[in-house]
mmCIF file of C-alpha atoms and ligand atoms in Angstrom:
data_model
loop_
_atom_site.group_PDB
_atom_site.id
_atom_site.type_symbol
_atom_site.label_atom_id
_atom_site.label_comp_id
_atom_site.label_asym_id
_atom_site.label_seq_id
_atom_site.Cartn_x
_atom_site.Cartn_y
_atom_site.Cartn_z
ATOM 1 C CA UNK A 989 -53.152 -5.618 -62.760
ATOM 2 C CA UNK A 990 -56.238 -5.981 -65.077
ATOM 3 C CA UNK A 991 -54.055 -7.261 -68.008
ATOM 4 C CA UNK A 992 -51.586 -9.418 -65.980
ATOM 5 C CA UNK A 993 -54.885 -11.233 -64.592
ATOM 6 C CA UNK A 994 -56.226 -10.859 -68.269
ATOM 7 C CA UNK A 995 -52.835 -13.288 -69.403
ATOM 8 C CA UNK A 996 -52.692 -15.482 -66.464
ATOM 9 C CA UNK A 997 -56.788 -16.555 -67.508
ATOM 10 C CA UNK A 998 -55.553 -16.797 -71.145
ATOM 11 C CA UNK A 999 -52.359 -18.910 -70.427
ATOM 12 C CA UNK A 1000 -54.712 -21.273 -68.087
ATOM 13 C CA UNK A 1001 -57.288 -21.534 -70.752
ATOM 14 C CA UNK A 1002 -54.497 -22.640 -73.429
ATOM 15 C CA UNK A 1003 -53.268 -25.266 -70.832
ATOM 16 C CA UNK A 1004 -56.032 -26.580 -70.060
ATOM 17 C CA UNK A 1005 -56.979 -26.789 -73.865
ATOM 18 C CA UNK A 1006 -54.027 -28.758 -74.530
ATOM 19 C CA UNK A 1007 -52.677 -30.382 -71.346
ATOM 20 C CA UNK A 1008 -53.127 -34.166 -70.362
ATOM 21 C CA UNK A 1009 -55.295 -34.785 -73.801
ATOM 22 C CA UNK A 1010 -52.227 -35.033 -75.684
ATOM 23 C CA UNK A 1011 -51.767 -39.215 -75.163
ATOM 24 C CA UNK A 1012 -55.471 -39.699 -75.084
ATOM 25 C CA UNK A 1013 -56.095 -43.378 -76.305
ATOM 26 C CA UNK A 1014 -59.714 -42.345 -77.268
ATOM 27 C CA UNK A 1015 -60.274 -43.076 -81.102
ATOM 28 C CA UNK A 1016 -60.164 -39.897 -81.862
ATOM 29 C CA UNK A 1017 -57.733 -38.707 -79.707
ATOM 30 C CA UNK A 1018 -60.488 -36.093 -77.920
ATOM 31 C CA UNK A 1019 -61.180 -36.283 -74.415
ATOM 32 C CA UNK A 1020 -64.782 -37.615 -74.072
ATOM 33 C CA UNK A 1021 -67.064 -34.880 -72.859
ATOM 34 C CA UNK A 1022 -69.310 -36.627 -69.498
ATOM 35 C CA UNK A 1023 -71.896 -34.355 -67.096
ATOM 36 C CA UNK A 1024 -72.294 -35.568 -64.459
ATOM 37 C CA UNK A 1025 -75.672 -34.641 -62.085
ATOM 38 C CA UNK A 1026 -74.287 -33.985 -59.333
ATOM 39 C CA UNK A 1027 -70.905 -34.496 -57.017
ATOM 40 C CA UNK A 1028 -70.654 -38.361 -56.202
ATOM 41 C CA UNK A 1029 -71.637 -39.247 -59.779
ATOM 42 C CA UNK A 1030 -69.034 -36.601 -60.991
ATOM 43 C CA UNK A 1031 -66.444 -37.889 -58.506
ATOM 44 C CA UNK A 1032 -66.292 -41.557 -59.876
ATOM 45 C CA UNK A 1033 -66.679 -40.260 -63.904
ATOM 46 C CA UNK A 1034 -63.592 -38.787 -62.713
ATOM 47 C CA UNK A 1035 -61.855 -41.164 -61.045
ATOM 48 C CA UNK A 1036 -62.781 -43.546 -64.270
ATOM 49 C CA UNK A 1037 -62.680 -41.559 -66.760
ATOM 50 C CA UNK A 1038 -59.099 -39.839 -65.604
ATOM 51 C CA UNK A 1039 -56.800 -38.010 -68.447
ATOM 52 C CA UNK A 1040 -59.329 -39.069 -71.048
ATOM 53 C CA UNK A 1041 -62.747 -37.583 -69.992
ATOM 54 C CA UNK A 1042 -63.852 -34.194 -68.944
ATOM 55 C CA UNK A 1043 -66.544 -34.294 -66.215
ATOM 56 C CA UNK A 1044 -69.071 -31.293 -66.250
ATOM 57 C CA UNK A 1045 -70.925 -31.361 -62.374
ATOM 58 C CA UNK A 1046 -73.889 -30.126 -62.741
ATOM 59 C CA UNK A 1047 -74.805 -28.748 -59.482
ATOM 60 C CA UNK A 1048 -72.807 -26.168 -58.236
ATOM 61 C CA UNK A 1049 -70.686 -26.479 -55.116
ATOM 62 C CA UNK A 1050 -72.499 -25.481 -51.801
ATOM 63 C CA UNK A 1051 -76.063 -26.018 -53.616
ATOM 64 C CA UNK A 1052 -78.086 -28.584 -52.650
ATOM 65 C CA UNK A 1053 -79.343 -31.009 -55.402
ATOM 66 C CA UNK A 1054 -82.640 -32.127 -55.262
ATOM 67 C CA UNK A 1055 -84.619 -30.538 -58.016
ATOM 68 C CA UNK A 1056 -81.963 -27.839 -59.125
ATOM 69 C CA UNK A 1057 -82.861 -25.684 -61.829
ATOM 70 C CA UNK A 1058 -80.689 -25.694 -65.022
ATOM 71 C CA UNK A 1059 -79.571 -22.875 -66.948
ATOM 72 C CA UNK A 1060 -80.016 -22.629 -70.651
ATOM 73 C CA UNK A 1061 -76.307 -23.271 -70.892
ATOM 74 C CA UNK A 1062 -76.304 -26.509 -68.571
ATOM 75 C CA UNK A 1063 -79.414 -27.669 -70.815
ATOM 76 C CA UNK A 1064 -76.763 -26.899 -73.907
ATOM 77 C CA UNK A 1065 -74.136 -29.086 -72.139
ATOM 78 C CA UNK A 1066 -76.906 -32.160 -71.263
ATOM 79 C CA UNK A 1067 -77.571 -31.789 -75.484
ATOM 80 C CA UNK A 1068 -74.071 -31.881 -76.344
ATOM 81 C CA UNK A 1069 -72.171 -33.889 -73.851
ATOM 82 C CA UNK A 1070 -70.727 -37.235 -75.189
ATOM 83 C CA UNK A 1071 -72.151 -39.076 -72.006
ATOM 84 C CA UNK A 1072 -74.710 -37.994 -69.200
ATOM 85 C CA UNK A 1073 -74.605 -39.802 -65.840
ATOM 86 C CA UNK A 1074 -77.725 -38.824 -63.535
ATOM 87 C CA UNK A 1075 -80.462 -40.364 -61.783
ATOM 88 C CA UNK A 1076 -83.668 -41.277 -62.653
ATOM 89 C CA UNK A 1077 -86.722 -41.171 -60.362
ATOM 90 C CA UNK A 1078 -87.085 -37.666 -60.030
ATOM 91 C CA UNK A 1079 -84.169 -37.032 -58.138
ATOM 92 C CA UNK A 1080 -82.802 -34.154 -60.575
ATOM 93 C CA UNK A 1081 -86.394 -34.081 -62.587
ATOM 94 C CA UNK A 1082 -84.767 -30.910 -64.587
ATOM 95 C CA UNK A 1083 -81.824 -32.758 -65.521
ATOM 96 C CA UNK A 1084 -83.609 -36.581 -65.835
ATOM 97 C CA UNK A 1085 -86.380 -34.884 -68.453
ATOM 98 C CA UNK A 1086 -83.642 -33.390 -70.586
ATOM 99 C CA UNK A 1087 -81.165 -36.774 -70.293
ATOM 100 C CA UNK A 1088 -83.964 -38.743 -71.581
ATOM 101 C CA UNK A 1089 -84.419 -36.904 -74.901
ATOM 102 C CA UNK A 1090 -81.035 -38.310 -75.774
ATOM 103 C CA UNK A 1091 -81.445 -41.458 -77.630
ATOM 104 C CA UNK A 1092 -77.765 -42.697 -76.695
ATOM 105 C CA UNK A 1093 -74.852 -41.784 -74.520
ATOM 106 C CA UNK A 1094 -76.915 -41.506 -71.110
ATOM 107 C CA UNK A 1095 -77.011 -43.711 -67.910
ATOM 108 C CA UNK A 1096 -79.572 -43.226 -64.899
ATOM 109 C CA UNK A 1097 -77.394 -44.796 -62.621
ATOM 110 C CA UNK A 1098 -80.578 -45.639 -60.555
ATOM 111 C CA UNK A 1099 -81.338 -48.445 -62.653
ATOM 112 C CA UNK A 1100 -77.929 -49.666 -62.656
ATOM 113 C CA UNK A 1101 -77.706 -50.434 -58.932
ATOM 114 C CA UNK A 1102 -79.347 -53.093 -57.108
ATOM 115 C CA UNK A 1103 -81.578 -51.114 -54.641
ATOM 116 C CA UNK A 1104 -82.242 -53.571 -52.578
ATOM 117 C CA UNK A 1105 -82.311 -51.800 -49.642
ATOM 118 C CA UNK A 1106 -83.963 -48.484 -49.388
ATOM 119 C CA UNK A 1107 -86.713 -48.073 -46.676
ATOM 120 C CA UNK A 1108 -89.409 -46.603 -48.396
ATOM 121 C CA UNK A 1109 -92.235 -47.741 -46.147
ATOM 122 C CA UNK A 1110 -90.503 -45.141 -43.744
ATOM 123 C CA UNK A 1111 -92.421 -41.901 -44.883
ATOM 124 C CA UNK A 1112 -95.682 -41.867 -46.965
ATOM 125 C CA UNK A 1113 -94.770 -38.970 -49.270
ATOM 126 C CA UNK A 1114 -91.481 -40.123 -48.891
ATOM 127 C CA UNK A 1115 -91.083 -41.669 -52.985
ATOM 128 C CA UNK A 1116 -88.493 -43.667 -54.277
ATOM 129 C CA UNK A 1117 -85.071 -43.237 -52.572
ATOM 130 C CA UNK A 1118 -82.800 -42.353 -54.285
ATOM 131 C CA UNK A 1119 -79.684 -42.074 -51.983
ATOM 132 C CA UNK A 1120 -77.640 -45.179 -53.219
ATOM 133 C CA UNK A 1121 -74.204 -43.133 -52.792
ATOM 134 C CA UNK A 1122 -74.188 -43.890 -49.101
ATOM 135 C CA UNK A 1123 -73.699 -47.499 -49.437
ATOM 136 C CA UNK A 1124 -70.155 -47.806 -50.473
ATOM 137 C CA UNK A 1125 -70.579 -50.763 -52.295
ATOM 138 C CA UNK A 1126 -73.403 -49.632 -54.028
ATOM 139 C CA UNK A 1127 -71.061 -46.650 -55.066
ATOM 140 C CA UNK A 1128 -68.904 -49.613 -56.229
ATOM 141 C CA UNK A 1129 -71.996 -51.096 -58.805
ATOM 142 C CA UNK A 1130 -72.142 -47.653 -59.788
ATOM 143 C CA UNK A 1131 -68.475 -47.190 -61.017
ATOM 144 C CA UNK A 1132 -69.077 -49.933 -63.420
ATOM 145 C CA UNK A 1133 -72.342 -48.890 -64.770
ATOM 146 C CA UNK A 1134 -70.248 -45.455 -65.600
ATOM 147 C CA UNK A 1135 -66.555 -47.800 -67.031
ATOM 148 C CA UNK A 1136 -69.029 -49.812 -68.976
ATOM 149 C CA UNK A 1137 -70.475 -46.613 -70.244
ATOM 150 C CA UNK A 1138 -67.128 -44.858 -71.351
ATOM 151 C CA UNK A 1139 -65.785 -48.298 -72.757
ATOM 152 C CA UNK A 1140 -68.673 -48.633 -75.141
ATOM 153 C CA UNK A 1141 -68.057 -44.711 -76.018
ATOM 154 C CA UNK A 1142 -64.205 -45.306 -76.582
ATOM 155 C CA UNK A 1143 -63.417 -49.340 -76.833
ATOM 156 C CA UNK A 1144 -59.913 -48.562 -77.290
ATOM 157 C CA UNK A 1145 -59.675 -47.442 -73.733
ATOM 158 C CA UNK A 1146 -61.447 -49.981 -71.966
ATOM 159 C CA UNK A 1147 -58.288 -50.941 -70.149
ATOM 160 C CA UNK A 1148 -57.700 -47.862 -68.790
ATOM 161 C CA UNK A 1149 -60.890 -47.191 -67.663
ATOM 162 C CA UNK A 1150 -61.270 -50.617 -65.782
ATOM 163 C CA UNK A 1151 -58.277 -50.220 -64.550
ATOM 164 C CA UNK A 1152 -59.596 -46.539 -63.000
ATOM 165 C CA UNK A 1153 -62.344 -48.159 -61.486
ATOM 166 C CA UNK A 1154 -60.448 -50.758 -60.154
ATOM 167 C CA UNK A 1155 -58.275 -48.558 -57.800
ATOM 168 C CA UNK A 1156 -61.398 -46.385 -56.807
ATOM 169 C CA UNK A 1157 -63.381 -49.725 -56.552
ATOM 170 C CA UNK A 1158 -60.943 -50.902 -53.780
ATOM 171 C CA UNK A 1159 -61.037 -47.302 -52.154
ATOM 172 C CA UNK A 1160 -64.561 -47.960 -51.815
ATOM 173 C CA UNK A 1161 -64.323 -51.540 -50.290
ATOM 174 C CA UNK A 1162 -61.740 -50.405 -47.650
ATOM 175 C CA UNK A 1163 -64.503 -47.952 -46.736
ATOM 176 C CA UNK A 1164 -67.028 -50.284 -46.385
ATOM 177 C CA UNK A 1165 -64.942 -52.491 -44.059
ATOM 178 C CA UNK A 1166 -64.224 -49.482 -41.788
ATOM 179 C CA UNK A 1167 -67.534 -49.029 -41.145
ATOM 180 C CA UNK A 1168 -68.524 -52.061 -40.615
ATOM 181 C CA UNK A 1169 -66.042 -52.894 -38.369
ATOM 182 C CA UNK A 1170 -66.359 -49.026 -36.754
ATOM 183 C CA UNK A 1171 -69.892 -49.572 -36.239
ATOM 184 C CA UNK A 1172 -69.879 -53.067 -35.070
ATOM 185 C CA UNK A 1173 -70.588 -52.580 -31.202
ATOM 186 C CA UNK A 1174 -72.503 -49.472 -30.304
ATOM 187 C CA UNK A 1175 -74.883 -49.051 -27.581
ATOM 188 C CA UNK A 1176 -77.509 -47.645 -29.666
ATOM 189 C CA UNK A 1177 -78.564 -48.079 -33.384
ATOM 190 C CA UNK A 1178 -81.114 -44.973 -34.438
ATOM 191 C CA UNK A 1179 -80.025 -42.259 -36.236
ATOM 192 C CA UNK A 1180 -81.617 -38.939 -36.010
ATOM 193 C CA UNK A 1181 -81.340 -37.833 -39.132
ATOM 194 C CA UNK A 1182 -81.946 -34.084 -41.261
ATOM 195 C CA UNK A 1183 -83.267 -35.514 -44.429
ATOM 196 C CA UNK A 1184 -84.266 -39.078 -45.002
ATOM 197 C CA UNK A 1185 -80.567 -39.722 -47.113
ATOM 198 C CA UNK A 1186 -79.401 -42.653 -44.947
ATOM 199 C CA UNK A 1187 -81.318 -45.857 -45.699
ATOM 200 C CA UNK A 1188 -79.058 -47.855 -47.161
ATOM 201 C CA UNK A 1189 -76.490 -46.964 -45.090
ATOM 202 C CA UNK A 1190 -78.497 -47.348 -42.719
ATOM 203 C CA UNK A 1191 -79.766 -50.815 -44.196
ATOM 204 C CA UNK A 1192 -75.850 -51.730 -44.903
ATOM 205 C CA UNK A 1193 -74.757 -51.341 -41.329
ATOM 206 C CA UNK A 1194 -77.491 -52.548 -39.087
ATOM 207 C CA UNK A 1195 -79.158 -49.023 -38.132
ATOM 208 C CA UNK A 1196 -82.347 -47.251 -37.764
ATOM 209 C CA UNK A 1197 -82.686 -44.387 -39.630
ATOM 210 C CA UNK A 1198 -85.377 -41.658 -38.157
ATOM 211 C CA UNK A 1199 -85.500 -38.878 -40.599
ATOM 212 C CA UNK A 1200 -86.760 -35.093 -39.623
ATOM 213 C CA UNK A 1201 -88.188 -34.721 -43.225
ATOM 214 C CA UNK A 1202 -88.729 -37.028 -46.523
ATOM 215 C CA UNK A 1203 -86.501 -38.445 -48.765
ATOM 216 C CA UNK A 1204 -86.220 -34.946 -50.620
ATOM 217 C CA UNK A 1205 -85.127 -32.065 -48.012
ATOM 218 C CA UNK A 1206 -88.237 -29.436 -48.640
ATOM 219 C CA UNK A 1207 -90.433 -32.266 -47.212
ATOM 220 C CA UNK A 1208 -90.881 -30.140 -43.291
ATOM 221 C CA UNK A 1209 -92.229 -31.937 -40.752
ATOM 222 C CA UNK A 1210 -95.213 -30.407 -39.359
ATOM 223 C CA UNK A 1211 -95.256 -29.482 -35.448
ATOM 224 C CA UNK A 1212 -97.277 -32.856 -35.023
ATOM 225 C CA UNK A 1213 -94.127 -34.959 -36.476
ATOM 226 C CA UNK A 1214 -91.464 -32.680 -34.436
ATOM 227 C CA UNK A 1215 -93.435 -33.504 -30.973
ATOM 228 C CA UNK A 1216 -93.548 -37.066 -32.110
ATOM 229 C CA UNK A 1217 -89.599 -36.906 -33.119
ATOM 230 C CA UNK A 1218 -89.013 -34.992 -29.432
ATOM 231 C CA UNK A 1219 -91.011 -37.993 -27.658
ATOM 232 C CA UNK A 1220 -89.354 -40.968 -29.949
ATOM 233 C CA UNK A 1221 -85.668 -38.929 -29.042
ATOM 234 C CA UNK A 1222 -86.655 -39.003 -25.566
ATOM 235 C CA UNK A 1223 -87.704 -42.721 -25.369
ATOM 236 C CA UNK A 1224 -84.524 -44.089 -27.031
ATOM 237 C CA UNK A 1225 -81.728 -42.487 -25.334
ATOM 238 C CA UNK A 1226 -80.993 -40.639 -28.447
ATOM 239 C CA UNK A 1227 -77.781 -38.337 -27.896
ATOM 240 C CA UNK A 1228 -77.556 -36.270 -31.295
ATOM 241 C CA UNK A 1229 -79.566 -35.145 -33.564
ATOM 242 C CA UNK A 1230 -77.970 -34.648 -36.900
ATOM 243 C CA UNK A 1231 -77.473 -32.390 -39.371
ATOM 244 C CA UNK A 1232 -76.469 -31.197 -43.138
ATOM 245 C CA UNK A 1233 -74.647 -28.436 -44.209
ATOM 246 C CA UNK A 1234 -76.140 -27.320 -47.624
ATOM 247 C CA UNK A 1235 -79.908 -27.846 -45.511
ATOM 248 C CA UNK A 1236 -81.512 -25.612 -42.758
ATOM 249 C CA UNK A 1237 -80.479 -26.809 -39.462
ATOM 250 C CA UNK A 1238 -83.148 -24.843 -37.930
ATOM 251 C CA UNK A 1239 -85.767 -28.214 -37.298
ATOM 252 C CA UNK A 1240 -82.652 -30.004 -35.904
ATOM 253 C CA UNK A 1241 -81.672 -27.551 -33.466
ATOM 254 C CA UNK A 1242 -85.356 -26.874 -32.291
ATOM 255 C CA UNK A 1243 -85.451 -31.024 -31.691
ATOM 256 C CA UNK A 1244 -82.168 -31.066 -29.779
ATOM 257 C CA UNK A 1245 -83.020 -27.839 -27.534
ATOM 258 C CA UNK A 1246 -86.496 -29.484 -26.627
ATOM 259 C CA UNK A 1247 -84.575 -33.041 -26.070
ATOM 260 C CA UNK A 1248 -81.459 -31.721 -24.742
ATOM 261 C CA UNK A 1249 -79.391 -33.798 -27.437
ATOM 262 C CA UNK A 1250 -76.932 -32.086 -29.145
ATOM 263 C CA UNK A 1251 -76.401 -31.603 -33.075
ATOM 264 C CA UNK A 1252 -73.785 -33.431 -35.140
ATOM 265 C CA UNK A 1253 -73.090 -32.998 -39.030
ATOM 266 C CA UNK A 1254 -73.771 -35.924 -41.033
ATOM 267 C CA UNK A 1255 -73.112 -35.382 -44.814
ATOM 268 C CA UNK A 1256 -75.243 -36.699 -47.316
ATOM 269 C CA UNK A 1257 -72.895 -36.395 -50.112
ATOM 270 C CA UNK A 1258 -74.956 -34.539 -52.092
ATOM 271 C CA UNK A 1259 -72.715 -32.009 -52.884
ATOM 272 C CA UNK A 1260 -69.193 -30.329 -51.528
ATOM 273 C CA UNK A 1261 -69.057 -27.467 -49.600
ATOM 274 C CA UNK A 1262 -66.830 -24.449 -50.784
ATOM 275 C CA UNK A 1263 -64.604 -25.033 -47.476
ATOM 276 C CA UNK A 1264 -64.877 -29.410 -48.043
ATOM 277 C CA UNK A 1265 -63.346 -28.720 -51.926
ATOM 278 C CA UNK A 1266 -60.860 -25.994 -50.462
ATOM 279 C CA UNK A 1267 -59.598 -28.618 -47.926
ATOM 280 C CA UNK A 1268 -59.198 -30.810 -50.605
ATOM 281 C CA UNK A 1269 -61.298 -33.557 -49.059
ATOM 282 C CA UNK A 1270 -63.409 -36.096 -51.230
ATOM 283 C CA UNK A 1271 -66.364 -38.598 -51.147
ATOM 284 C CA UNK A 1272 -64.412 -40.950 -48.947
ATOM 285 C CA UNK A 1273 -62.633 -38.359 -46.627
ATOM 286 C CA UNK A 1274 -66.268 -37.000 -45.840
ATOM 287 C CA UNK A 1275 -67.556 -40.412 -45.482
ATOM 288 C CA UNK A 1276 -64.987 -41.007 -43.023
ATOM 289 C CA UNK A 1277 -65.912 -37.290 -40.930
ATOM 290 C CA UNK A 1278 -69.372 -39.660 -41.244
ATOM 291 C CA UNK A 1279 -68.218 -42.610 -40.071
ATOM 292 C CA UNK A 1280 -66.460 -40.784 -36.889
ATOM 293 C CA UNK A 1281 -69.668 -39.054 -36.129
ATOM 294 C CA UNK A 1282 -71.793 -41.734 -36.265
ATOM 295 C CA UNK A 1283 -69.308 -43.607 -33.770
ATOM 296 C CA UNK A 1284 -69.522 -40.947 -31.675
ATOM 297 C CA UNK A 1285 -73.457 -40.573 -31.663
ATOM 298 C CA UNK A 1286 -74.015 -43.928 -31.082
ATOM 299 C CA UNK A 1287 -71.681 -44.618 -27.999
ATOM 300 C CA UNK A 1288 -69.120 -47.785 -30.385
ATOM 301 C CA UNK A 1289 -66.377 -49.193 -29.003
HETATM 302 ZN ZN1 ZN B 1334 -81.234 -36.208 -50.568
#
């Protein structure tokens, strides 16, 4: 059993070694080697990048990625990768310290997004916000910051790779529309929300975000701001308070037991669960889950 299992891993390594590399129209015919921070960054490299990249995530699946701690071989990989996509702003302050040694082949895809929109008046430890992925057509800016970045790496490709983000591009439009026109006529606009992910979503679509903690998720709300969150709950007509999988649900659930709301998932995209990558679901499939429970919170026709 040992040795079958033994040839099966061997046999997988040697395909994926040689498969789908073969045509590469990279000037050296290698794949270009990207890491990626963490999952929606990682999504669109791949998406752009397709047969001719191979994206590295950085954060593991199920782990939340705020502040994750790298290993001495994920510091290797941020050395040695041909391109880094992360974020600035102390998002990933591991990963962002380590990026910015490199003199070339890195992109904080912060600065390449216009930011417009994030509430940061909303908390006062709250920081910069970083959560641009939950805009759609911020994701959109962001795919090409990352086909301008593989381009420059391999010019010879540049077609390709536009035409990658092209197709994921109009994925991400489509999106966009359905939730504008999806959240369009609701009978109530604040969202009760785990972390404080969802400002420019928020911003995009006409709501009011009220966030449990800051814009990172170890920000907890003392038992002054949970009374105050129980009273605002109360006072709007608020039906659900939400949640996030790779979080503690525990401040949400004490909020909707005092308020008699109920809780609702609403994923920030920060990373894939084990069952979300099992079911074979990505950014926009999860948006969608989003989308349908944000309908459903806020009473839309
Ligand atoms: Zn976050």
């Amino acid at each position: 059993m040992l040795s079958r299992l033994a040839i099966l891993a061997a046999l997988a390594f040697l395909l994926a070694g040689c498969g789908g590399g073969d045509d590469a129209q990279t000037e050296n015919g290698h794949r270009l080697e990207v890491v990626a921070s963490f999952f929606p960054v990682a999504e669109a490299a791949t998406r752009v990048g397709g047969e001719l990249a191979r994206v590295v995530n950085l954060t593991p699946v199920g782990v939340e990625p705020h502040d994750i701690e790298l290993t001495p071989r994920q510091v290797d990989r941020l050395e040695d990768a041909d391109l880094v996509l992360y974020l600035g702003k102390e998002f990933q302050s591991g990963v962002e310290e380590i990026a910015e040694r490199r003199d070339h082949g890195r992109v904080d895809l912060l600065a390449e997004v216009e930011l417009a929109g994030g509430d940061e008046a909303d908390h006062e430890e709250s920081g910069p916000d970083p959560h641009f992925w939950l805009n759609p057509l911020l994701m959109v800016d962001a795919v090409d910051a990352i086909a301008d970045a593989l381009s420059q790496m391999a010019p010879a490709a540049e077609e390709v790779f536009r035409g990658n983000a092209q197709r994921y591009q109009d994925e991400l439009t489509a999106l966009d529309e359905d939730f504008e026109r999806g959240l369009a006529d609701c009978d109530r606009k604040e969202i009760v929300t785990s972390h404080a992910a969802f400002s420019y979503l928020a911003e995009r679509y006409g709501l009011t975000q009220i966030a449990i903690a800051g814009v990172s998720p170890e920000a907890e709300p003392d038992a002054d701001r949970v009374a105050a969150l129980a009273g605002e709950i109360d006072a709007k007509g608020i039906t659900t308070v939400f949640f996030e999988q790779l979080v503690s649900p525990e401040v949400a659930e004490t909020l909707a037991r005092e308020t008699g709301a109920k809780t609702a998932v609403l994923n920030p995209l920060e990373g894939l669960s084990r069952e979300d990558v099992d079911a074979g679901k990505d950014y926009a499939a999860v948006m969608r889950e989003n989308l349908a429970a944000l309908r459903d919170a806020l009473g839309c026709r």
